Structure formats: structure tokens, C-alpha cells
Coordinates of C-alpha atoms in Angstrom, one line a residue:
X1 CA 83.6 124.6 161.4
X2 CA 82.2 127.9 160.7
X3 CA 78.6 128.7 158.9
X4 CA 77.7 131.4 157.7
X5 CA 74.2 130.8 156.9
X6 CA 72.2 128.0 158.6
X7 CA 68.4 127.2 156.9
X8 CA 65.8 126.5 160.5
X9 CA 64.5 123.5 158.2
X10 CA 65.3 120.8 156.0
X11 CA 64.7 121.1 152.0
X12 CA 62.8 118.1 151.3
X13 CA 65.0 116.6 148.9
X14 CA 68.1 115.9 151.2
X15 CA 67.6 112.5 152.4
X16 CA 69.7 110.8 149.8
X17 CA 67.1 110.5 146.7
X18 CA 67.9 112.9 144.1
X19 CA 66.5 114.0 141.0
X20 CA 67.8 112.6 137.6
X21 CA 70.3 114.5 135.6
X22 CA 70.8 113.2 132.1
X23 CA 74.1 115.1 131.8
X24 CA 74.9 113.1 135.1
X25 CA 74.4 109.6 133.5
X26 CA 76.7 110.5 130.4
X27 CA 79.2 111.4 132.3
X28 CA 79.0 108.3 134.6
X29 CA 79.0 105.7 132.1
X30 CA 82.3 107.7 130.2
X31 CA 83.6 107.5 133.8
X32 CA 82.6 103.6 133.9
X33 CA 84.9 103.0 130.7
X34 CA 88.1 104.5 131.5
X35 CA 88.1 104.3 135.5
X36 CA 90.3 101.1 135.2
X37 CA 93.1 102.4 133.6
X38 CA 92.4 105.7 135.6
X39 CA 92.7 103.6 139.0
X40 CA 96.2 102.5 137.4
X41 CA 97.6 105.7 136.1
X42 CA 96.3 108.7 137.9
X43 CA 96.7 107.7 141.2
X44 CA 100.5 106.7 141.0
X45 CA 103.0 108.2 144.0
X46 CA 99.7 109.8 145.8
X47 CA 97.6 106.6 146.6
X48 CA 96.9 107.0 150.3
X49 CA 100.1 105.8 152.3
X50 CA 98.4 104.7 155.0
X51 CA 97.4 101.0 156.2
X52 CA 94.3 100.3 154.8
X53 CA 94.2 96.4 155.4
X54 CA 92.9 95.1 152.3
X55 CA 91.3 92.0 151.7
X56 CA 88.6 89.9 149.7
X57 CA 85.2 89.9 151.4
X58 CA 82.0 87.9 149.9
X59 CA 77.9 89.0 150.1
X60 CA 76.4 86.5 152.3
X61 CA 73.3 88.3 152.6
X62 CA 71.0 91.0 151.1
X63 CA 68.4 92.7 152.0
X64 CA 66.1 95.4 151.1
X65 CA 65.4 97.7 154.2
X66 CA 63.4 100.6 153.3
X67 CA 60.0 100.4 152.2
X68 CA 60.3 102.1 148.8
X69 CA 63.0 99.6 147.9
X70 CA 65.8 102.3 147.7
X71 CA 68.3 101.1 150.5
X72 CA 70.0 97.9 150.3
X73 CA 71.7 96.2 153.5
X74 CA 74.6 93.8 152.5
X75 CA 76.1 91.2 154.7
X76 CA 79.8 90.5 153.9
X77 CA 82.2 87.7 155.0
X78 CA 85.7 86.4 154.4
X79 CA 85.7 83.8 151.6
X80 CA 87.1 81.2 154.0
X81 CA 84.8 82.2 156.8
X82 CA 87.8 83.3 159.1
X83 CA 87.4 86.5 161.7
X84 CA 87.3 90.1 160.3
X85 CA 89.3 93.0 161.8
X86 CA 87.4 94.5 164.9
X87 CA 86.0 97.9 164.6
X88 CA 83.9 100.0 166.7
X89 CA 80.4 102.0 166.3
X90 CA 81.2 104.8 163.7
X91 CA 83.8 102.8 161.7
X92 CA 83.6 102.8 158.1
X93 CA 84.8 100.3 155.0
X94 CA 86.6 101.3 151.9
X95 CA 84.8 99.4 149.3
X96 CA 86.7 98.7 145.8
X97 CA 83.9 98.2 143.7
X98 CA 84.2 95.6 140.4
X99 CA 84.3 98.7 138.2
X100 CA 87.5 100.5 140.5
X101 CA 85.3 102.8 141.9
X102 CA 86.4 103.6 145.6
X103 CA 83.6 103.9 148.0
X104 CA 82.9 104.3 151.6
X105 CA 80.3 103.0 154.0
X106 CA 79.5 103.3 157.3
X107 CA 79.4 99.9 159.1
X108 CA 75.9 99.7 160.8
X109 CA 76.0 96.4 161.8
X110 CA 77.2 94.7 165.4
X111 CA 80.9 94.8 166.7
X112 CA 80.5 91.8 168.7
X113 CA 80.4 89.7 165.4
X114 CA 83.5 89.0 164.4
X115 CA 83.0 86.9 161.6
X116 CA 80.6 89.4 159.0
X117 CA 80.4 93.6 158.6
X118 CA 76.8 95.0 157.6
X119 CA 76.7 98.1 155.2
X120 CA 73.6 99.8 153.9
X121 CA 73.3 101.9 151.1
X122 CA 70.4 103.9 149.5
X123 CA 70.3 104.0 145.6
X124 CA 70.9 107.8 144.2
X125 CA 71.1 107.6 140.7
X126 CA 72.9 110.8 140.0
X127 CA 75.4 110.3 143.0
X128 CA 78.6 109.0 140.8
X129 CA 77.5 105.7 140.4
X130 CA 78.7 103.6 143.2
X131 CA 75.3 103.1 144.7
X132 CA 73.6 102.2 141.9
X133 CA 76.8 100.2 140.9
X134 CA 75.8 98.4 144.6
X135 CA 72.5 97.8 144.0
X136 CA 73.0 96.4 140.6
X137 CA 75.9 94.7 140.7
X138 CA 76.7 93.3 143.9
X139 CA 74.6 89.9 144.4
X140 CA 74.7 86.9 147.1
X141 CA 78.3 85.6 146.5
X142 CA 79.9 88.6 145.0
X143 CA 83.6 88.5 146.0
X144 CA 85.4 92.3 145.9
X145 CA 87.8 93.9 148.5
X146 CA 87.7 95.9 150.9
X147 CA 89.9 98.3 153.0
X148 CA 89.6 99.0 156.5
X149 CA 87.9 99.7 158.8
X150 CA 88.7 103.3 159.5
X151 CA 87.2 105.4 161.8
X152 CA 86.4 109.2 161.0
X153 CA 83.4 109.5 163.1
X154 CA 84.6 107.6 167.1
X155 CA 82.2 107.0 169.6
X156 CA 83.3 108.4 173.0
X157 CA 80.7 106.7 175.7
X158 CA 79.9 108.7 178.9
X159 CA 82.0 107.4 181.6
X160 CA 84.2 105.6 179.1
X161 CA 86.0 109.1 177.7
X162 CA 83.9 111.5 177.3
X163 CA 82.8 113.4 180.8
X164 CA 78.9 113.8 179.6
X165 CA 76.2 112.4 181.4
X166 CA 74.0 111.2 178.3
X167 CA 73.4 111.0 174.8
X168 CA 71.2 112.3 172.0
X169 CA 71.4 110.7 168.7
X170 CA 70.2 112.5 165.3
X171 CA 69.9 110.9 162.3
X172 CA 68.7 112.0 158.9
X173 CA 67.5 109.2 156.1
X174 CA 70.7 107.3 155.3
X175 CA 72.4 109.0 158.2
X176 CA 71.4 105.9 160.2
X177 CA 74.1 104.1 159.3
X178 CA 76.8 105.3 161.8
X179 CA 74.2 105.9 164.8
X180 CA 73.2 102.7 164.9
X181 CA 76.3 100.6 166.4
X182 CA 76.7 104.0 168.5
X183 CA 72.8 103.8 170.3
X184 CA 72.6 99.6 170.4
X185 CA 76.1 100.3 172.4
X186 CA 74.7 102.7 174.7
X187 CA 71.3 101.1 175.1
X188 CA 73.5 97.8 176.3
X189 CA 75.7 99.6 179.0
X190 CA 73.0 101.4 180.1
X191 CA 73.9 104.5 179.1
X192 CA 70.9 107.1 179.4
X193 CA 70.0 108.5 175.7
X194 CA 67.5 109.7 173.1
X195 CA 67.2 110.0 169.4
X196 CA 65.3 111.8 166.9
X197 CA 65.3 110.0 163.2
X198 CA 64.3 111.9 160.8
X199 CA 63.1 111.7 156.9
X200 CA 60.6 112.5 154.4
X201 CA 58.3 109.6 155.1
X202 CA 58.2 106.2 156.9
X203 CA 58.7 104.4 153.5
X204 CA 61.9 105.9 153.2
X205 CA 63.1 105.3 156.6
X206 CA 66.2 102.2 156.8
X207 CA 65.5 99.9 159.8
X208 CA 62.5 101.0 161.1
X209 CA 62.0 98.2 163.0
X210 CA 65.5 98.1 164.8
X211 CA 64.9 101.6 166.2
X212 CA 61.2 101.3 167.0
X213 CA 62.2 98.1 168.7
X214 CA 64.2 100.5 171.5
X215 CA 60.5 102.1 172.3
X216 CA 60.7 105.4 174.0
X217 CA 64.3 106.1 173.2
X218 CA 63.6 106.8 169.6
X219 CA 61.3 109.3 168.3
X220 CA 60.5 108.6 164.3
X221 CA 59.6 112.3 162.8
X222 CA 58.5 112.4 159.3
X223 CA 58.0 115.4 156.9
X224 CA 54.7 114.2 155.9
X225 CA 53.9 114.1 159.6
X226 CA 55.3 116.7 160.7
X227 CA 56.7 119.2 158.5
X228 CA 60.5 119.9 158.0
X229 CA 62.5 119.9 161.5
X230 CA 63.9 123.1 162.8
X231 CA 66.7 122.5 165.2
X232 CA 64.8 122.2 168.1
X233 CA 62.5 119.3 166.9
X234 CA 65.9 117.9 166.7
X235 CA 67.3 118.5 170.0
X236 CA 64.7 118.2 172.4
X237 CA 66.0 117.7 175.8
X238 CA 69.4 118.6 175.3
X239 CA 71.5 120.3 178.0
X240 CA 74.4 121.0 179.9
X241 CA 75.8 117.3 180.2
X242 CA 74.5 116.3 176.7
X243 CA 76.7 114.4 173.6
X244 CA 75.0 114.7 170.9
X245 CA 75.9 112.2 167.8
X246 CA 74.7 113.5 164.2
X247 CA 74.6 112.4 160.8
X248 CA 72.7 113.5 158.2
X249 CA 72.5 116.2 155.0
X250 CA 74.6 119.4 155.2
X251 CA 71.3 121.9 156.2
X252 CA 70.7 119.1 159.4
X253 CA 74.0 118.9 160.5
X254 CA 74.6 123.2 159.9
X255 CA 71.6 123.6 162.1
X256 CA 72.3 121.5 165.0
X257 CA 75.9 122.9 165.0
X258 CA 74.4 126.3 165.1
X259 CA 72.2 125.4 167.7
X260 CA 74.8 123.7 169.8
X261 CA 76.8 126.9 169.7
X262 CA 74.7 128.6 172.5
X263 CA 74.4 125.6 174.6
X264 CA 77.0 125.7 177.0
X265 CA 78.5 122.3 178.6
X266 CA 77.1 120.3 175.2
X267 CA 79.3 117.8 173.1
X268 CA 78.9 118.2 169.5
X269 CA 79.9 115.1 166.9
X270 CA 78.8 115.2 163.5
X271 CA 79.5 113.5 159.8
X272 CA 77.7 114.1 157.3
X273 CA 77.0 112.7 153.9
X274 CA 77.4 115.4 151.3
X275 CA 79.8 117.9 150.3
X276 CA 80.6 120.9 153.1
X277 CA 79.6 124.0 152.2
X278 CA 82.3 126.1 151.0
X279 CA 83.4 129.0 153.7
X280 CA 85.3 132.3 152.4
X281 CA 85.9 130.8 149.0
X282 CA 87.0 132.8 146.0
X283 CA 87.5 132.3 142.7
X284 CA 90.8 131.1 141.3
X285 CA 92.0 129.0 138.2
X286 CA 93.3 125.4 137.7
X287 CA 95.8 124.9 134.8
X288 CA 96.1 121.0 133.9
X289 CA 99.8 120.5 133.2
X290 CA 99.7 118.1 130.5
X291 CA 97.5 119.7 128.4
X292 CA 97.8 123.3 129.4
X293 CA 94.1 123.7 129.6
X294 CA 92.8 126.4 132.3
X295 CA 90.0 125.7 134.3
X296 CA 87.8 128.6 136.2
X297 CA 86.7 127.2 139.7
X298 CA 84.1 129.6 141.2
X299 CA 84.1 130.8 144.6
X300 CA 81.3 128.6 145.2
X301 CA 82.3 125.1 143.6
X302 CA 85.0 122.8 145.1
X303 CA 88.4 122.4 142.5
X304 CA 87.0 118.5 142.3
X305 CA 83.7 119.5 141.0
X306 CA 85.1 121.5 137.9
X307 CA 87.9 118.6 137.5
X308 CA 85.3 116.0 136.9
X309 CA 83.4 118.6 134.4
X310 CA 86.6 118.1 132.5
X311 CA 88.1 114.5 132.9
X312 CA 84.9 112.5 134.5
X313 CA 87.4 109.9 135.5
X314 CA 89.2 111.5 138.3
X315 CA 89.5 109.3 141.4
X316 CA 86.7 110.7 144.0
X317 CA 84.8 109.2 147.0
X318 CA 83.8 111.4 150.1
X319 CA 84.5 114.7 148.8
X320 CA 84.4 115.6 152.6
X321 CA 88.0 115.8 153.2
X322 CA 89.1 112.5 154.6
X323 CA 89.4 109.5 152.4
X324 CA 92.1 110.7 150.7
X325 CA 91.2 108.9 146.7
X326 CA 91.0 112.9 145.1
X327 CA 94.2 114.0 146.0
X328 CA 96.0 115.2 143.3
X329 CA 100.0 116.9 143.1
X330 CA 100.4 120.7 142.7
X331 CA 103.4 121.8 140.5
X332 CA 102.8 125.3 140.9
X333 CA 100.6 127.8 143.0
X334 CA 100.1 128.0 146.9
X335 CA 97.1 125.7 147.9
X336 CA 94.8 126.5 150.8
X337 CA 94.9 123.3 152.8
X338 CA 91.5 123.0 154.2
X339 CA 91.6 119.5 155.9
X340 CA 93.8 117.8 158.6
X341 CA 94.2 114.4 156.5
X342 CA 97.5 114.8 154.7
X343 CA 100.9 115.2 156.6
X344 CA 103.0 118.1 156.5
X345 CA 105.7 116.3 154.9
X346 CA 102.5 114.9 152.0
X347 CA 102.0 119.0 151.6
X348 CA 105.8 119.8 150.9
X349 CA 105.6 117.2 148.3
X350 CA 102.5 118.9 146.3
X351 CA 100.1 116.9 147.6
X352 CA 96.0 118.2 147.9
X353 CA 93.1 117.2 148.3
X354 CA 91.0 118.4 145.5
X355 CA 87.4 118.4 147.1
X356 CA 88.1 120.6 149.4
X357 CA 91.2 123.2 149.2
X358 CA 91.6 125.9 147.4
X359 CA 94.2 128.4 146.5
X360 CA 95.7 131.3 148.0
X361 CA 97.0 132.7 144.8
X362 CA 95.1 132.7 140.9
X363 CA 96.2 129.7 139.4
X364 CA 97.4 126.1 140.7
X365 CA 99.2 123.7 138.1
X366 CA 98.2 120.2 138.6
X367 CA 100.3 117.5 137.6
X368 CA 96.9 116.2 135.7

């Protein structure tokens, strides 16, 4: 990944609670009313063609786990209390939410049990709806389905495929999530390793308890505390012989990649949970084919963000490049493929991902 400009600190405002937008919630509740049929007709041919294992999960559990009452850990079963597929630590579900929203979230619970997942997610009321759809809406004995699990964020332990000698976690508010099943694994083999988490304030912090309950492993570092981290608060320690597992907001992420950069002998894996930042981009237009309306995407806005300005019920979820639920067919143009999830045969065919590629030429047609 390549960054071109990397902030030493954290903006206080990236740990997954956002300011309201009133423009946001009009276009979320137009999106609520026509993202059934949406699901049905705009997907089509280009539904992911992979295999996603669905089936019917029910809330067994829930459980607030952040002082200010923003993150929500669920508990999910089978129906008829019969094993779930195994997964391992950095493993994420597919939730199909009772609207026909598509979301995902990381599993942060224990791969050992078989028979329930755990999934924790922080309310954002302007992020699209889904977390606030999962706070609201999903209650003990909620039935929906699921996908998964899928894995774009694998755990390589020390000794077990990856030739590092120990591990330094980071995480960032809601960034927890993945790191979890990753350091409880490590701290049970043995594993030397050391985390920094990270956010504005102790209330805000998701299982505070479970990480202070490793001692001197984990190091809590608030912003109210301490200030914003640069990226050697985040990193102490690390050196030739290091992995280091991160997961956080764009800025942490950018900065520990930078950092890592002129540390030689250092493993580097990161996810994060907003949008990349968009590298080289220029502006070029997007022509919906059914109505012949022309859309200007900046250089600095993804193709997805100006759809949804235009047709709020376009299928979205990670907007990271992975998931696959934006992809949308080209008719016309050369698109900049900037992600290694589609095939080269799904390319031929028109097939893009609209959160993150781009054009080589002025104008794509989208069969839209």
C-alpha cells in the first residue's frame, strides 16, 4: 500500500463515533425502503460466486460492553443448537440483516466453541445504518442468516508460519474485534507478545476487562490520558523479529505502516475499518446506462460514494475492497482495478468493484 501523507497522531473523532448528519439519516431511511427489492434486482449475475455458507443463526445473548453504552456484543447460535463452522482468529461473518442490508463483523469471540460466534459492534449513527439497525433491531431470539466465516485478516503464529519471534498487537476503539481471538491464542501457546489499545477514553473502550485481565501484556492508552498516539506510542518495543497485528482507523493504520517501513526484519498485518485513502486518483465520469445520467467522481471520492449520492440503495458493505456486495458491470470504459478480489475471468466480464477502482479513461458506463 502506498501513503502519501501519514498524520504522527490520531484526530479524535476516529474511533467509530461520528457526528450526525441529517442529510445522512434521509438518505438511510430512503435506502431502508427500497433495499429489498434492491437486494433482488441489482445484484443479479454479479452476487459474489463464491461459497459463502449460509445459514440461520439465533441471538442467545446480549450484552453491552463499553461503558457509554455504544458497543453491543451479540452471542449467536444455530436454531437447533448444532455445531457452527470452525473459524480462526481474524475470521469475519457476513451478516444479512432483516432489512437486506449486508454487513460484516469481525468474530471476537473463542474458536474452541463450536457451538456459538461472538460479534461486537459499536453504534455510529451516520455509518449506513447497519449498526444502528444491530442495536435496534436485533434482540435475544432474533433469527437472520449469516454467511461465512471468511477470513480477510489470517493469523500467522510464530513458529506455526510465520518465522517472527513475537508479537505486537494494536488496536484502536472497535478495532478490538479481530485482535482479540489473535492475542487470547498467543497468550495460550505461549507465544511472547504485547499490545497497545488505544481510544479516546476508558468509557469508550470494548472489553476492558478481558484485556486488562492479561496484566502486563496490554497497555490501555487513552487520549484523555495521554494525548493522541504518534507511532511510536504505538509500537514500543518493536524490532527485528517483530509481527505486528493492527486494526484500527485509516490515520492509525497509515502511521504504523509508515513506521514499519524503516524497520527492517518487521512483519506488518493490518485491516482497518474505514474507507482507504484514495492513491493517484483523478477525476473521471460515470454514465448510468439506464438513464443516461452522468455522474462527476472527483479525484478524491471513491465511484461508490457518488453512486449512493444518486441511488441511496446501491448494495455496499466494506468499501475496503473485499466483500465483494458493490460490485457493479461496466458496459463501457477501461476500469482501474484496484483490488485482488475479483478473477480475471469476473474482469473480462465487466465486473468492478465500485468502492475502490477507478478509470483509466473519462467515462465508465455502468449497467446501473
Amino acid at each position: 500500500m502506498t501513503v502519501r501523507e501519514v498524520p504522527d497522531a490520531l484526530p479524535g473523532d476516529l474511533y467509530g463515533k461520528h457526528r450526525h448528519d441529517p442529510g445522512t439519516r434521509v438518505l438511510d431511511a430512503i435506502a431502508t425502503a427500497r433495499l429489498r427489492w434492491s437486494s433482488l434486482v441489482n445484484r443479479r449475475d454479479l452476487r459474489p460466486r463464491v461459497d459463502d455458507r449460509r445459514f440461520p443463526v439465533v441471538v442467545t445473548e446480549r450484552r453491552i460492553v463499553a461503558h457509554d453504552q455504544d458497543v453491543v456484543s451479540l452471542r449467536l447460535a444455530r436454531p437447533d443448537g448444532r455445531e457452527l463452522p470452525a473459524w480462526r482468529a481474524g475470521a469475519h461473518l457476513d451478516l444479512e440483516l432483516p432489512s437486506g442490508r449486508l454487513r460484516q463483523y469481525s468474530l471476537c469471540g473463542d474458536p474452541a466453541d463450536t457451538r456459538a460466534y461472538r460479534i461486537a459492534v459499536r453504534r455510529i449513527p451516520d455509518g449506513g445504518g447497519g449498526s444502528v439497525e444491530v442495536h435496534d433491531e436485533l434482540r435475544v431470539g432474533s433469527e437472520f442468516v449469516v454467511r461465512g466465516p471468511r477470513n480477510a485478516f489470517p493469523f500467522a503464529v510464530p513458529g506455526h508460519g510465520s518465522p517472527a519471534e513475537r508479537l505486537h498487537f494494536v488496536a484502536g476503539g472497535i478495532g478490538i474485534t479481530p485482535i482479540l481471538p489473535m492475542a487470547r491464542l498467543a497468550h495460550r501457546l505461549g507465544v511472547p507478545w504485547t499490545m497497545v489499545y488505544t481510544g479516546r477514553s476508558r468509557d469508550t473502550i470494548p472489553f476492558l476487562a478481558e484485556l486488562e485481565s492479561f496484566g502486563e501484556h496490554v497497555l490501555v492508552r487513552t487520549d484523555d490520558e495521554h494525548g493522541l498516539p504518534d507511532a511510536a506510542a504505538l509500537l514500543p518495543g518493536v524490532g527485528a523479529g517483530t509481527a505486528v497485528y493492527a486494526c484500527g482507523p485509516t490515520p492509525m493504520t497509515s502511521a504504523i505502516v509508515a513506521a514499519v517501513r524503516t524497520m527492517p526484519e518487521v512483519e506488518l498485518h493490518f485491516e482497518r475499518f474505514s474507507p482507504p485513502p484514495i492513491v493517484d486518483g483523478a477525476a473521471f465520469e460515470i454514465e448510468l446506462a439506464a438513464s443516461g445520467t452522468v455522474l462527476e467522481v472527483p479525484a478524491d471520492r471513491s465511484a461508490l460514494d457518488v453512486i449512493l449520492a444518486a441511488r441511496p440503495d446501491q448494495p455496499y458493505s466494506c468499501r475496503q475492497g473485499f466483500c465483494r456486495t458493490c460490485v457493479v458491470r461496466v458496459l463501457a470504459g477501461d476500469p482501474d482495478h484496484r483490488e485482488n478480489t475479483l478473477s480475471a475471468d469476473e474482469h473480462a466480464a465487466g465486473a468492478m468493484l465500485a468502492c475502490v477502482s477507478r478509470s483509466h479513461g473519462e467515462r465508465l458506463v455502468l449497467d446501473l
